[in-house]
mmCIF file of C-alpha atoms and ligand atoms in Angstrom:
data_model
loop_
_atom_site.group_PDB
_atom_site.id
_atom_site.type_symbol
_atom_site.label_atom_id
_atom_site.label_comp_id
_atom_site.label_asym_id
_atom_site.label_seq_id
_atom_site.Cartn_x
_atom_site.Cartn_y
_atom_site.Cartn_z
ATOM 1 C CA THR J 1 71.041 72.002 120.161
ATOM 2 C CA ALA J 2 68.210 73.510 118.506
ATOM 3 C CA THR J 3 67.397 75.844 121.328
ATOM 4 C CA GLU J 4 71.248 76.766 121.451
ATOM 5 C CA ALA J 5 71.308 77.626 117.779
ATOM 6 C CA LYS J 6 67.864 79.374 118.206
ATOM 7 C CA ASN J 7 69.428 81.684 121.006
ATOM 8 C CA LYS J 8 72.549 82.282 119.201
ATOM 9 C CA LYS J 9 70.697 83.366 116.056
ATOM 10 C CA GLU J 10 68.530 85.726 118.326
ATOM 11 C CA SER J 11 71.792 87.228 119.946
ATOM 12 C CA VAL J 12 73.053 87.938 116.479
ATOM 13 C CA SER J 13 69.946 89.829 115.283
ATOM 14 C CA VAL J 14 69.619 91.800 118.692
ATOM 15 C CA ARG J 15 73.096 93.029 119.377
ATOM 16 C CA LYS J 16 73.513 96.481 118.390
ATOM 17 C CA PRO J 17 76.654 97.884 116.764
ATOM 18 C CA PRO J 18 78.804 99.917 118.930
ATOM 19 C CA PRO J 19 78.210 103.458 117.992
ATOM 20 C CA ILE J 20 80.918 105.192 116.036
ATOM 21 C CA LEU J 21 81.928 108.128 118.063
ATOM 22 C CA GLU J 22 83.433 111.064 116.589
ATOM 23 C CA PRO J 23 86.199 112.658 118.615
ATOM 24 C CA PRO J 24 84.773 115.217 121.294
ATOM 25 C CA ARG J 25 85.024 118.843 120.084
ATOM 26 C CA SER J 26 87.863 120.827 121.803
ATOM 27 C CA GLY J 27 86.741 121.911 125.148
ATOM 28 C CA SER J 28 84.386 118.984 125.955
ATOM 29 C CA ARG J 29 87.327 116.395 125.766
ATOM 30 C CA SER J 30 86.772 113.719 128.426
ATOM 31 C CA PRO J 31 89.709 112.915 130.578
ATOM 32 C CA SER J 32 89.893 109.377 129.218
ATOM 33 C CA SER J 33 90.144 110.652 125.662
ATOM 34 C CA PRO J 34 93.347 108.891 124.097
ATOM 35 C CA ALA J 35 96.263 111.393 124.067
ATOM 36 C CA VAL J 36 96.609 110.800 120.356
ATOM 37 C CA LEU J 37 93.407 112.930 119.856
ATOM 38 C CA GLU J 38 95.540 115.949 120.651
ATOM 39 C CA ARG J 39 97.554 115.569 117.532
ATOM 40 C CA GLU J 40 94.564 116.347 115.215
ATOM 41 C CA ALA J 41 94.641 120.119 115.677
ATOM 42 C CA THR J 42 98.468 120.404 115.711
ATOM 43 C CA PRO J 43 100.059 122.280 112.707
ATOM 44 C CA GLU J 44 102.558 119.496 112.680
ATOM 45 C CA LEU J 45 99.771 116.778 111.809
ATOM 46 C CA GLU J 46 98.205 119.345 109.427
ATOM 47 C CA ASN J 47 101.726 119.820 107.714
ATOM 48 C CA GLU J 48 102.281 116.295 107.626
ATOM 49 C CA LEU J 49 98.920 115.833 105.945
ATOM 50 C CA ASP J 50 99.438 118.267 103.245
ATOM 51 C CA HIS J 51 101.877 115.794 101.302
ATOM 52 C CA LEU J 52 99.576 112.878 101.275
ATOM 53 C CA SER J 53 96.957 111.821 98.963
ATOM 54 C CA PRO J 54 93.235 112.605 99.859
ATOM 55 C CA MET J 55 92.771 108.830 100.724
ATOM 56 C CA GLU J 56 96.010 108.753 102.983
ATOM 57 C CA ARG J 57 94.834 111.825 104.764
ATOM 58 C CA ARG J 58 91.616 110.452 105.583
ATOM 59 C CA ILE J 59 93.113 107.082 106.709
ATOM 60 C CA LYS J 60 95.580 109.124 109.067
ATOM 61 C CA LYS J 61 92.693 111.294 110.481
ATOM 62 C CA VAL J 62 90.771 108.260 111.354
ATOM 63 C CA MET J 63 93.690 106.139 112.807
ATOM 64 C CA ALA J 64 94.348 109.276 114.950
ATOM 65 C CA THR J 65 90.866 109.201 116.234
ATOM 66 C CA LEU J 66 90.057 105.614 116.944
ATOM 67 C CA HIS J 67 87.315 104.847 119.550
ATOM 68 C CA GLY J 68 86.199 101.594 121.201
ATOM 69 C CA VAL J 69 88.356 99.303 118.953
ATOM 70 C CA ASP J 70 91.626 97.718 119.356
ATOM 71 C CA VAL J 71 94.367 100.162 117.930
ATOM 72 C CA GLN J 72 96.882 97.378 117.023
ATOM 73 C CA GLN J 73 94.136 95.563 115.120
ATOM 74 C CA CYS J 74 93.351 98.621 113.404
ATOM 75 C CA GLU J 75 97.116 99.158 112.429
ATOM 76 C CA GLN J 76 97.240 95.625 111.183
ATOM 77 C CA ILE J 77 94.087 96.010 109.086
ATOM 78 C CA LYS J 78 95.572 99.338 107.651
ATOM 79 C CA ASN J 79 98.835 97.639 106.790
ATOM 80 C CA GLU J 80 97.738 94.137 105.534
ATOM 81 C CA ILE J 81 93.939 94.326 104.445
ATOM 82 C CA LEU J 82 93.469 97.728 103.414
ATOM 83 C CA VAL J 83 94.337 97.546 99.753
ATOM 84 C CA MET J 84 95.696 100.946 98.326
ATOM 85 C CA ASN J 85 96.795 101.909 94.815
ATOM 86 C CA GLU J 86 95.806 98.834 92.914
ATOM 87 C CA GLU J 87 93.289 100.419 90.645
ATOM 88 C CA VAL J 88 91.214 98.075 88.253
ATOM 89 C CA HIS J 89 88.786 99.327 85.708
ATOM 90 C CA TRP J 90 85.993 98.021 84.144
ATOM 91 C CA ASP J 91 87.787 97.805 80.859
ATOM 92 C CA ASP J 92 90.588 95.796 82.222
ATOM 93 C CA ILE J 93 88.136 93.014 82.926
ATOM 94 C CA ALA J 94 87.203 91.096 79.749
ATOM 95 C CA GLY J 95 83.559 90.049 79.296
ATOM 96 C CA LEU J 96 81.315 89.635 82.132
ATOM 97 C CA SER J 97 79.038 92.403 81.017
ATOM 98 C CA ARG J 98 76.047 91.198 82.801
ATOM 99 C CA ALA J 99 77.870 91.109 86.150
ATOM 100 C CA LYS J 100 79.416 94.538 85.461
ATOM 101 C CA SER J 101 75.962 96.076 84.799
ATOM 102 C CA SER J 102 74.559 94.526 87.930
ATOM 103 C CA LEU J 103 77.277 95.908 90.210
ATOM 104 C CA LYS J 104 77.057 99.279 88.517
ATOM 105 C CA GLU J 105 73.362 99.537 89.491
ATOM 106 C CA THR J 106 73.438 97.787 92.862
ATOM 107 C CA VAL J 107 76.930 99.289 94.178
ATOM 108 C CA VAL J 108 78.789 101.717 92.057
ATOM 109 C CA TYR J 109 75.870 104.254 91.415
ATOM 110 C CA PRO J 110 74.422 104.067 94.973
ATOM 111 C CA PHE J 111 77.873 104.624 96.231
ATOM 112 C CA LEU J 112 78.499 107.411 93.959
ATOM 113 C CA ARG J 113 74.997 109.181 94.738
ATOM 114 C CA PRO J 114 73.831 108.227 97.970
ATOM 115 C CA ASP J 115 71.216 111.048 97.781
ATOM 116 C CA LEU J 116 69.420 109.235 94.993
ATOM 117 C CA PHE J 117 69.594 105.741 96.759
ATOM 118 C CA LYS J 118 67.566 105.885 99.919
ATOM 119 C CA GLY J 119 64.645 104.227 101.246
ATOM 120 C CA LEU J 120 63.598 101.493 98.961
ATOM 121 C CA ARG J 121 66.611 102.196 96.836
ATOM 122 C CA GLU J 122 68.933 101.646 99.690
ATOM 123 C CA PRO J 123 72.195 99.874 98.545
ATOM 124 C CA ILE J 124 72.472 96.228 99.379
ATOM 125 C CA ARG J 125 74.670 94.980 102.218
ATOM 126 C CA GLY J 126 75.874 91.718 100.676
ATOM 127 C CA MET J 127 76.576 90.233 97.448
ATOM 128 C CA LEU J 128 78.214 87.007 96.532
ATOM 129 C CA LEU J 129 80.296 86.302 93.399
ATOM 130 C CA PHE J 130 80.455 82.642 92.522
ATOM 131 C CA GLY J 131 81.864 80.548 89.775
ATOM 132 C CA PRO J 132 85.010 78.368 88.825
ATOM 133 C CA PRO J 133 88.314 79.631 89.941
ATOM 134 C CA GLY J 134 90.354 82.242 87.871
ATOM 135 C CA THR J 135 87.312 83.814 86.041
ATOM 136 C CA GLY J 136 87.921 87.431 87.406
ATOM 137 C CA LYS J 137 85.937 87.674 90.903
ATOM 138 C CA THR J 138 88.675 89.157 92.499
ATOM 139 C CA MET J 139 89.349 91.664 89.799
ATOM 140 C CA ILE J 140 85.707 92.562 89.586
ATOM 141 C CA ALA J 141 85.861 93.304 93.475
ATOM 142 C CA LYS J 142 88.696 95.627 93.008
ATOM 143 C CA ALA J 143 87.081 97.346 89.936
ATOM 144 C CA VAL J 144 83.934 97.839 91.911
ATOM 145 C CA ALA J 145 86.023 99.555 94.714
ATOM 146 C CA THR J 146 88.080 101.527 91.961
ATOM 147 C CA GLU J 147 84.862 102.739 90.114
ATOM 148 C CA SER J 148 82.724 103.524 93.172
ATOM 149 C CA LYS J 149 85.750 105.374 94.676
ATOM 150 C CA SER J 150 85.440 103.205 97.799
ATOM 151 C CA THR J 151 87.957 102.020 100.325
ATOM 152 C CA PHE J 152 88.815 98.578 99.636
ATOM 153 C CA PHE J 153 89.454 95.899 102.251
ATOM 154 C CA SER J 154 90.527 92.527 101.224
ATOM 155 C CA ILE J 155 90.831 89.417 103.331
ATOM 156 C CA SER J 156 90.550 85.729 102.658
ATOM 157 C CA ALA J 157 88.258 83.808 104.979
ATOM 158 C CA SER J 158 91.020 81.093 105.365
ATOM 159 C CA SER J 159 93.534 83.740 106.707
ATOM 160 C CA LEU J 160 91.093 84.509 109.334
ATOM 161 C CA LEU J 161 90.994 80.750 110.286
ATOM 162 C CA SER J 162 94.768 80.547 110.230
ATOM 163 C CA LYS J 163 97.200 83.450 110.147
ATOM 164 C CA TYR J 164 94.817 85.813 112.298
ATOM 165 C CA LEU J 165 93.452 82.849 114.447
ATOM 166 C CA GLY J 166 93.337 83.850 117.983
ATOM 167 C CA GLU J 167 92.644 87.432 117.182
ATOM 168 C CA SER J 168 90.263 87.131 114.305
ATOM 169 C CA GLU J 169 87.114 88.192 116.210
ATOM 170 C CA LYS J 170 88.688 91.427 117.432
ATOM 171 C CA LEU J 171 90.177 91.838 113.705
ATOM 172 C CA VAL J 172 86.704 91.385 112.275
ATOM 173 C CA LYS J 173 85.054 94.016 114.605
ATOM 174 C CA ALA J 174 87.925 96.465 113.805
ATOM 175 C CA LEU J 175 87.519 95.672 110.094
ATOM 176 C CA PHE J 176 83.909 96.797 110.348
ATOM 177 C CA TYR J 177 84.588 99.675 112.361
ATOM 178 C CA LEU J 178 87.142 101.091 109.980
ATOM 179 C CA ALA J 179 85.134 100.214 107.049
ATOM 180 C CA ARG J 180 82.196 102.365 108.323
ATOM 181 C CA ARG J 181 84.629 105.108 109.225
ATOM 182 C CA LEU J 182 86.193 105.178 105.906
ATOM 183 C CA ALA J 183 82.938 104.731 103.956
ATOM 184 C CA PRO J 184 82.265 104.164 101.234
ATOM 185 C CA SER J 185 83.935 100.913 101.602
ATOM 186 C CA ILE J 186 84.012 97.454 100.130
ATOM 187 C CA ILE J 187 84.868 94.460 102.433
ATOM 188 C CA PHE J 188 85.944 91.869 100.176
ATOM 189 C CA ILE J 189 86.175 88.426 101.613
ATOM 190 C CA ASP J 190 87.481 85.668 99.476
ATOM 191 C CA GLU J 191 86.984 81.909 99.977
ATOM 192 C CA ILE J 192 84.244 82.874 102.197
ATOM 193 C CA ASP J 193 82.789 79.137 101.936
ATOM 194 C CA SER J 194 85.430 78.190 104.548
ATOM 195 C CA LEU J 195 83.840 80.429 107.151
ATOM 196 C CA LEU J 196 80.195 80.464 106.270
ATOM 197 C CA THR J 197 80.204 76.559 105.863
ATOM 198 C CA ALA J 198 77.392 74.436 106.845
ATOM 199 C CA ARG J 199 77.697 73.352 110.538
ATOM 200 C CA SER J 200 79.599 70.227 110.787
ATOM 201 C CA ASP J 201 80.809 68.097 113.654
ATOM 202 C CA ASN J 202 84.466 69.292 113.079
ATOM 203 C CA GLU J 203 83.646 72.758 113.314
ATOM 204 C CA ASN J 204 85.647 74.155 116.124
ATOM 205 C CA GLU J 205 85.096 76.659 118.741
ATOM 206 C CA SER J 206 87.073 79.329 117.158
ATOM 207 C CA SER J 207 85.791 79.339 113.788
ATOM 208 C CA ARG J 208 82.445 79.211 115.195
ATOM 209 C CA ARG J 209 82.960 82.504 117.109
ATOM 210 C CA ILE J 210 84.594 84.171 114.036
ATOM 211 C CA LYS J 211 81.532 83.271 112.184
ATOM 212 C CA THR J 212 79.331 84.830 114.754
ATOM 213 C CA GLU J 213 81.205 87.958 114.879
ATOM 214 C CA LEU J 214 81.171 88.317 111.187
ATOM 215 C CA LEU J 215 77.242 87.753 111.249
ATOM 216 C CA ILE J 216 76.893 90.264 114.084
ATOM 217 C CA GLN J 217 78.991 93.049 112.348
ATOM 218 C CA TRP J 218 77.354 92.307 109.124
ATOM 219 C CA SER J 219 73.645 92.623 110.444
ATOM 220 C CA ALA J 220 74.793 95.878 112.434
ATOM 221 C CA LEU J 221 75.402 97.475 109.128
ATOM 222 C CA SER J 222 71.607 97.197 108.384
ATOM 223 C CA SER J 223 70.460 98.140 111.698
ATOM 224 C CA ALA J 224 72.696 101.178 111.847
ATOM 225 C CA THR J 225 70.825 102.403 108.729
ATOM 226 C CA ALA J 226 67.576 101.510 109.991
ATOM 227 C CA GLN J 227 67.823 103.345 113.247
ATOM 228 C CA ASP J 228 68.803 106.598 111.741
ATOM 229 C CA HIS J 229 66.569 106.487 108.695
ATOM 230 C CA GLY J 230 69.287 106.027 106.276
ATOM 231 C CA ASP J 231 70.839 109.449 107.067
ATOM 232 C CA SER J 232 74.295 108.214 108.159
ATOM 233 C CA ASP J 233 76.865 107.207 105.856
ATOM 234 C CA SER J 234 75.784 103.543 105.220
ATOM 235 C CA ARG J 235 77.835 102.580 102.331
ATOM 236 C CA VAL J 236 79.653 99.637 103.350
ATOM 237 C CA LEU J 237 79.340 96.463 101.140
ATOM 238 C CA VAL J 238 80.305 92.903 102.181
ATOM 239 C CA LEU J 239 81.445 91.558 98.924
ATOM 240 C CA ALA J 240 82.357 87.951 98.887
ATOM 241 C CA ALA J 241 83.704 85.282 96.524
ATOM 242 C CA THR J 242 83.623 81.631 96.433
ATOM 243 C CA ASN J 243 84.369 78.579 94.080
ATOM 244 C CA LEU J 244 82.513 76.395 96.633
ATOM 245 C CA PRO J 245 79.005 78.146 96.705
ATOM 246 C CA TRP J 246 77.243 74.805 97.657
ATOM 247 C CA ALA J 247 79.370 74.657 100.844
ATOM 248 C CA ILE J 248 77.754 77.890 102.230
ATOM 249 C CA ASP J 249 74.858 77.223 104.631
ATOM 250 C CA GLU J 250 71.426 78.153 104.022
ATOM 251 C CA ALA J 251 71.157 81.006 106.614
ATOM 252 C CA ALA J 252 74.370 82.645 105.456
ATOM 253 C CA ARG J 253 73.458 82.256 101.897
ATOM 254 C CA ARG J 254 70.044 84.320 102.335
ATOM 255 C CA ARG J 255 72.112 87.228 103.630
ATOM 256 C CA PHE J 256 73.661 87.743 100.434
ATOM 257 C CA SER J 257 70.853 89.686 98.534
ATOM 258 C CA ARG J 258 72.381 89.053 95.236
ATOM 259 C CA ARG J 259 74.468 86.142 94.083
ATOM 260 C CA LEU J 260 76.116 86.721 90.915
ATOM 261 C CA TYR J 261 77.508 83.847 88.649
ATOM 262 C CA ILE J 262 80.840 84.381 87.441
ATOM 263 C CA PRO J 263 81.164 82.036 84.499
ATOM 264 C CA LEU J 264 83.885 80.666 82.244
ATOM 265 C CA PRO J 265 84.552 83.226 79.558
ATOM 266 C CA GLU J 266 82.543 82.805 76.032
ATOM 267 C CA TYR J 267 84.328 83.012 72.692
ATOM 268 C CA GLU J 268 84.112 86.716 72.193
ATOM 269 C CA THR J 269 85.414 87.341 75.649
ATOM 270 C CA ARG J 270 88.263 85.067 75.179
ATOM 271 C CA LEU J 271 88.993 86.874 71.889
ATOM 272 C CA TYR J 272 88.851 90.355 73.659
ATOM 273 C CA HIS J 273 91.315 88.881 76.447
ATOM 274 C CA LEU J 274 93.699 87.501 74.052
ATOM 275 C CA LYS J 275 93.961 90.625 71.972
ATOM 276 C CA LYS J 276 94.261 92.747 75.041
ATOM 277 C CA LEU J 277 97.041 90.613 76.296
ATOM 278 C CA MET J 278 98.904 90.623 73.003
ATOM 279 C CA SER J 279 98.510 94.232 72.619
ATOM 280 C CA ARG J 280 101.383 94.730 75.102
ATOM 281 C CA GLN J 281 103.616 92.007 73.246
ATOM 282 C CA LYS J 282 105.163 91.890 69.970
ATOM 283 C CA ASN J 283 103.591 89.699 67.690
ATOM 284 C CA GLY J 284 102.574 88.548 64.106
ATOM 285 C CA LEU J 285 99.088 87.422 65.033
ATOM 286 C CA THR J 286 96.220 88.349 62.377
ATOM 287 C CA ASP J 287 92.652 88.647 63.109
ATOM 288 C CA THR J 288 92.230 85.106 61.860
ATOM 289 C CA ASP J 289 94.930 83.681 64.258
ATOM 290 C CA PHE J 290 93.252 85.300 67.057
ATOM 291 C CA GLU J 291 89.962 83.821 66.067
ATOM 292 C CA VAL J 292 91.725 80.144 65.914
ATOM 293 C CA ILE J 293 93.304 80.655 69.489
ATOM 294 C CA ALA J 294 89.916 81.731 70.785
ATOM 295 C CA GLU J 295 88.261 78.735 69.285
ATOM 296 C CA MET J 296 91.120 76.400 70.660
ATOM 297 C CA SER J 297 90.845 77.890 74.294
ATOM 298 C CA ASP J 298 87.178 76.703 74.739
ATOM 299 C CA GLY J 299 86.725 76.001 78.463
ATOM 300 C CA PHE J 300 89.400 77.943 79.548
ATOM 301 C CA SER J 301 89.302 80.424 82.613
ATOM 302 C CA GLY J 302 90.488 84.065 82.391
ATOM 303 C CA SER J 303 93.728 83.001 84.366
ATOM 304 C CA ASP J 304 94.012 79.877 82.124
ATOM 305 C CA ILE J 305 94.246 82.292 79.110
ATOM 306 C CA THR J 306 96.618 84.503 80.840
ATOM 307 C CA ALA J 307 98.732 81.619 81.504
ATOM 308 C CA LEU J 308 98.650 80.347 78.112
ATOM 309 C CA ALA J 309 99.615 83.868 76.469
ATOM 310 C CA LYS J 310 102.588 83.998 78.830
ATOM 311 C CA GLU J 311 103.652 80.493 77.869
ATOM 312 C CA ALA J 312 103.257 81.428 74.353
ATOM 313 C CA ALA J 313 105.239 84.643 74.754
ATOM 314 C CA MET J 314 108.198 82.541 76.028
ATOM 315 C CA GLU J 315 108.774 80.754 72.734
ATOM 316 C CA PRO J 316 110.513 83.308 70.607
ATOM 317 C CA ILE J 317 112.964 83.800 73.710
ATOM 318 C CA ARG J 318 113.355 79.819 74.001
ATOM 319 C CA ASP J 319 114.361 79.989 70.475
ATOM 320 C CA LEU J 320 117.258 82.063 71.153
ATOM 321 C CA GLY J 321 118.963 79.442 73.462
ATOM 322 C CA ASP J 322 122.211 80.444 74.903
ATOM 323 C CA ASN J 323 122.212 83.526 72.422
ATOM 324 C CA LEU J 324 119.743 85.078 74.507
ATOM 325 C CA VAL J 325 122.345 86.877 76.696
ATOM 326 C CA ASP J 326 123.691 89.011 73.576
ATOM 327 C CA ALA J 327 120.478 89.225 71.591
ATOM 328 C CA ASP J 328 119.340 92.407 70.217
ATOM 329 C CA PHE J 329 116.037 93.234 72.000
ATOM 330 C CA ASN J 330 114.444 94.498 68.610
ATOM 331 C CA LYS J 331 115.592 91.643 66.584
ATOM 332 C CA ILE J 332 113.507 89.007 68.937
ATOM 333 C CA ARG J 333 110.569 87.568 66.566
ATOM 334 C CA GLY J 334 107.054 88.081 67.319
ATOM 335 C CA VAL J 335 104.769 85.744 69.051
ATOM 336 C CA MET J 336 102.827 83.357 66.624
ATOM 337 C CA VAL J 337 100.054 80.876 66.430
ATOM 338 C CA LYS J 338 102.412 78.069 66.454
ATOM 339 C CA ASP J 339 103.684 79.233 69.831
ATOM 340 C CA PHE J 340 100.113 79.142 71.211
ATOM 341 C CA GLU J 341 99.560 75.609 69.592
ATOM 342 C CA LYS J 342 102.747 74.524 71.677
ATOM 343 C CA ALA J 343 101.704 76.317 74.797
ATOM 344 C CA MET J 344 98.191 74.276 74.843
ATOM 345 C CA GLN J 345 100.404 71.261 75.247
ATOM 346 C CA THR J 346 101.734 72.654 78.735
ATOM 347 C CA ILE J 347 98.704 74.841 79.796
ATOM 348 C CA LYS J 348 95.556 72.957 80.135
ATOM 349 C CA ARG J 349 92.117 73.976 81.161
ATOM 350 C CA SER J 350 91.742 74.232 84.799
ATOM 351 C CA VAL J 351 88.045 73.620 85.242
ATOM 352 C CA SER J 352 86.469 70.164 84.371
ATOM 353 C CA PRO J 353 83.282 69.798 82.403
ATOM 354 C CA SER J 354 81.623 68.091 85.387
ATOM 355 C CA SER J 355 82.350 70.786 87.930
ATOM 356 C CA LEU J 356 81.143 73.245 85.405
ATOM 357 C CA GLN J 357 77.648 71.599 85.225
ATOM 358 C CA GLN J 358 77.668 71.862 89.168
ATOM 359 C CA TYR J 359 78.223 75.626 88.920
ATOM 360 C CA ARG J 360 75.419 76.091 86.429
ATOM 361 C CA ASP J 361 73.089 74.004 88.508
ATOM 362 C CA TRP J 362 73.666 75.911 91.666
ATOM 363 C CA ALA J 363 73.156 79.232 89.622
ATOM 364 C CA ALA J 364 69.779 77.955 88.547
ATOM 365 C CA GLY J 365 68.830 77.183 91.826
ATOM 366 C CA PHE J 366 70.225 79.937 93.675
ATOM 367 C CA GLY J 367 72.035 82.757 91.497
ATOM 368 C CA SER J 368 70.554 86.069 90.926
ATOM 369 C CA THR J 369 69.744 86.777 87.109
ATOM 370 C CA GLY J 370 71.304 90.021 86.203
HETATM 371 P P1 ADP R 1 89.156 84.572 90.804
HETATM 372 O O1 ADP R 1 89.085 85.484 91.913
HETATM 373 O O2 ADP R 1 87.820 84.294 89.986
HETATM 374 O O3 ADP R 1 89.616 83.140 91.165
HETATM 375 P P2 ADP R 1 91.102 86.241 89.680
HETATM 376 O O4 ADP R 1 90.047 87.465 89.651
HETATM 377 O O5 ADP R 1 91.887 86.309 90.690
HETATM 378 O O6 ADP R 1 90.081 85.133 89.571
HETATM 379 O O7 ADP R 1 91.868 86.204 88.237
HETATM 380 C C1 ADP R 1 93.165 85.707 88.291
HETATM 381 C C2 ADP R 1 93.786 86.369 86.966
HETATM 382 O O8 ADP R 1 93.360 85.778 86.026
HETATM 383 C C3 ADP R 1 93.734 87.809 87.095
HETATM 384 O O9 ADP R 1 94.770 88.379 87.682
HETATM 385 C C4 ADP R 1 93.814 88.045 85.432
HETATM 386 O O10 ADP R 1 95.131 88.001 84.993
HETATM 387 C C5 ADP R 1 93.132 86.842 84.733
HETATM 388 N N1 ADP R 1 91.838 87.048 84.549
HETATM 389 C C6 ADP R 1 90.677 86.113 85.163
HETATM 390 N N2 ADP R 1 89.649 86.549 84.381
HETATM 391 C C7 ADP R 1 89.865 87.743 83.981
HETATM 392 C C8 ADP R 1 88.885 88.503 82.977
HETATM 393 N N3 ADP R 1 87.557 88.380 82.948
HETATM 394 N N4 ADP R 1 89.714 89.499 82.226
HETATM 395 C C9 ADP R 1 90.909 89.843 82.501
HETATM 396 N N5 ADP R 1 91.514 88.951 83.187
HETATM 397 C C10 ADP R 1 91.275 87.911 83.753
#
């Protein structure tokens, strides 16, 4: 009912985050402190840490001093959701210069120079990337984490509703806890629409509870900063992606201070992407050839272009037939325009013009400019 909804809403905004407790200093340890804390001071642990990267060292230290959260859930997050060693840089992403510069200003610089971004300039807590599938939303999230030197947590909302169902609430709580302890952090939630969807009759009890927990934890990020006047390390951002932005309910939509449209690549972007892909593959393509292919691939998404280039690159190998087994690697011919023309028969655009219009309309209504 409306009253229930109101109460729920209030409970979301009133509940405070659990404080992040630092381990007690030696001498003041309470009898209930987990035994694992003892390890922190031991030469063995210090020795163990010596061989690790700075990031691995921080994770290990945090994992040895967990407080008020489920240890098992934290282990699971560390193993399955925390992404390590998958660096993506701005240059790896073709085009999207508007999105890149917006993300630099709203996330990357504030995370790198928190001293400059306090008070009114405080970093935002939520950003939504929306647009057709395969346009680089996940890549962008990884690049933001790499370029801002943040800890990157990546989870899809649908896995919260399936793989982790039953433990999702605890998992969400532990996820935000670890993100705060390992800040600066980016929590990337893919397919966010499946969780923040407009309330429907078939919304079941468990998905409602996960959604509520997510909203509580998310609000807690802002109230934690408000309480201590921005002095704590508040650098945690929920970066969410969706191909179905219109499915997100209004209240949830408002929580994303920025909603960035990630569109299909323009001609120049396709050209850059194709050249970049082919730079790692023997080819006989001239500048004009590249222009022809970029023209042909109008309406393709970034992932369609990658698929097209992969398919074209198979043609010289197919030419060899059974001789492939004994073929001299250096004598295999380079990829040519005709290979792309052939590949176009197999790899088609994955986004229809009518759904493209739907994205543009939503961007015009609800997207952020820049
Ligand atoms: P999305 O999250 O928008 O569905 P992804 O970021 O997962 O798309 O992109 C899927 C794949 O498509 C990437 O791994 C990459 O190979 C390619 N791709 C998509 N967009 C771009 C882009 N702008 N620049 C370079 N590669 C891209």
